[in-house]
Coordinates of C-alpha atoms in Angstrom, one line a residue:
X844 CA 39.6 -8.8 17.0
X845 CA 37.5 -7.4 14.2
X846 CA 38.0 -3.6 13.3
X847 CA 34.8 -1.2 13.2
X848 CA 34.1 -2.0 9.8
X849 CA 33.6 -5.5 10.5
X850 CA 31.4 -5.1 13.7
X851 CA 29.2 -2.2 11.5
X852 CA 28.8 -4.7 8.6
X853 CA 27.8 -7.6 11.1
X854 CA 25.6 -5.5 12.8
X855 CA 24.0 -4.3 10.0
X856 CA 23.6 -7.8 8.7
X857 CA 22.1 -8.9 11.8
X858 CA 19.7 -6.1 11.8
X859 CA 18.1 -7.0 8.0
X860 CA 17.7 -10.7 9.5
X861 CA 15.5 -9.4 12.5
X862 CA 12.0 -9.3 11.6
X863 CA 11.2 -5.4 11.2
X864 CA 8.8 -3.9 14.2
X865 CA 6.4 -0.8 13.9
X866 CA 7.5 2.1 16.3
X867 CA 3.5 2.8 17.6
X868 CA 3.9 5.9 19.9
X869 CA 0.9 7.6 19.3
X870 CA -2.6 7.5 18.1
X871 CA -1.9 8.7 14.6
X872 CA 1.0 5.2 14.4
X873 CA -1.5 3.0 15.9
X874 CA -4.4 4.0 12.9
X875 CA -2.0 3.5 10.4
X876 CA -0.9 -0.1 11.7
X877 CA -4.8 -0.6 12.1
X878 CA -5.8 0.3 8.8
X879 CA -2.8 -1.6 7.0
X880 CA -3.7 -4.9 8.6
X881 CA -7.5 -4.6 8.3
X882 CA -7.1 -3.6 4.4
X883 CA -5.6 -6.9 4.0
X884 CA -8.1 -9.1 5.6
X885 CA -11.1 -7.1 4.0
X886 CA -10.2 -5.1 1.2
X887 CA -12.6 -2.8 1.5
X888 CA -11.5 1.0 1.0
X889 CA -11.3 3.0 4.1
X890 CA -13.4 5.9 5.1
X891 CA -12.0 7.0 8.5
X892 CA -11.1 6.2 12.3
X893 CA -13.7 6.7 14.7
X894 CA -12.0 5.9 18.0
X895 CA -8.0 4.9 18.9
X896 CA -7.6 4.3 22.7
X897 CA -4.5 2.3 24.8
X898 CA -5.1 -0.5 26.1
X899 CA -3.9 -1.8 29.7
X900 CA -1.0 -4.1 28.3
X901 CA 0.4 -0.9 25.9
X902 CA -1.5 -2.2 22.6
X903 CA -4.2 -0.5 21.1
X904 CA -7.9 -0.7 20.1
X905 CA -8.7 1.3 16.8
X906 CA -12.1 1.7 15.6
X907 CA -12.4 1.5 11.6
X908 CA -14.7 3.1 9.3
X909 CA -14.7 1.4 5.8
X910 CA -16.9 1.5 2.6
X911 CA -18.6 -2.0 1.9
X912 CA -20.8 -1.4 -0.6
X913 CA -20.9 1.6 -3.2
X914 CA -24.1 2.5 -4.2
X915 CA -25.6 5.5 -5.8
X916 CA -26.3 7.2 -4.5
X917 CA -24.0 8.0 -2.6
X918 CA -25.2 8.5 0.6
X919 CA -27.6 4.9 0.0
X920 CA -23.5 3.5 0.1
X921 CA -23.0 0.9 3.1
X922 CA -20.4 1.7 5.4
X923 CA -19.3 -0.6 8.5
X924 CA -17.4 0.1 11.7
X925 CA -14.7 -2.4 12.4
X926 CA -13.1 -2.5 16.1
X927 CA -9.1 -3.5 15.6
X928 CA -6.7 -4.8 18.5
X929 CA -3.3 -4.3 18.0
X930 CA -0.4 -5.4 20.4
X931 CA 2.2 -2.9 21.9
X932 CA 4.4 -3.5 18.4
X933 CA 1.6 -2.4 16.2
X934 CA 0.9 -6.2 15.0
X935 CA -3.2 -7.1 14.4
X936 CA -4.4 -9.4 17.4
X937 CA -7.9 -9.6 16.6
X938 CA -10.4 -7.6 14.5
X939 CA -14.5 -7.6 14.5
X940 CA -17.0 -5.8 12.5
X941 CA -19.3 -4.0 15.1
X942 CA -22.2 -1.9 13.1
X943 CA -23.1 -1.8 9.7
X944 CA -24.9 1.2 8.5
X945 CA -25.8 3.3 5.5
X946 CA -24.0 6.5 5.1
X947 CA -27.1 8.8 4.7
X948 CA -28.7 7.3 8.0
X949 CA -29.4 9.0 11.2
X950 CA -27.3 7.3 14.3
X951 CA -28.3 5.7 16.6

């Protein structure tokens, strides 16, 4: 029988193997998981989070703001909104640009 040494050690070992998953309890978790996964497909800087709402199966749907196109000045800049689903876990299903806009323009 291993001693408690040997279980913590196996344990531990067993834990670095498993692939590592997000904890996304709240809104703030589920922006941050948004905003890492869309930076990577994109690379565009962003700007902000318009929306973050559950969805039905426990994921998430988090609304993007990001900087496209710098212009000066500033407020000529072109911004879009993207619309990201994540799963319960915090992992990118899906994303989709919705809007593209300047930043000094009225909405709409």
């Amino acid at each position: 029988m291993a001693d408690n040494g040997e279980r913590r050690r196996a344990s531990a070992t067993a834990t670095r193997r498993a692939p590592r998953e997000r904890k996304v309890r709240t809104a703030a978790d589920a922006a941050r998981c948004a905003a890492d996964g869309l930076a990577e497909l994109v690379h565009h800087p962003q700007e902000g989070v318009s929306a973050v709402c559950r969805t039905e199966d426990g994921g998430w749907t988090v609304v993007l703001d990001v900087l496209e196109l710098a212009r000066i000045p500033d407020t000529t800049s072109l911004l879009a909104s993207y619309e990201v689903e994540l799963d319960a876990g915090g992992r990118m299903l899906q994303y989709c640009r919705t809007a593209r806009y300047r930043r000094g323009g009225a909405d709409q």
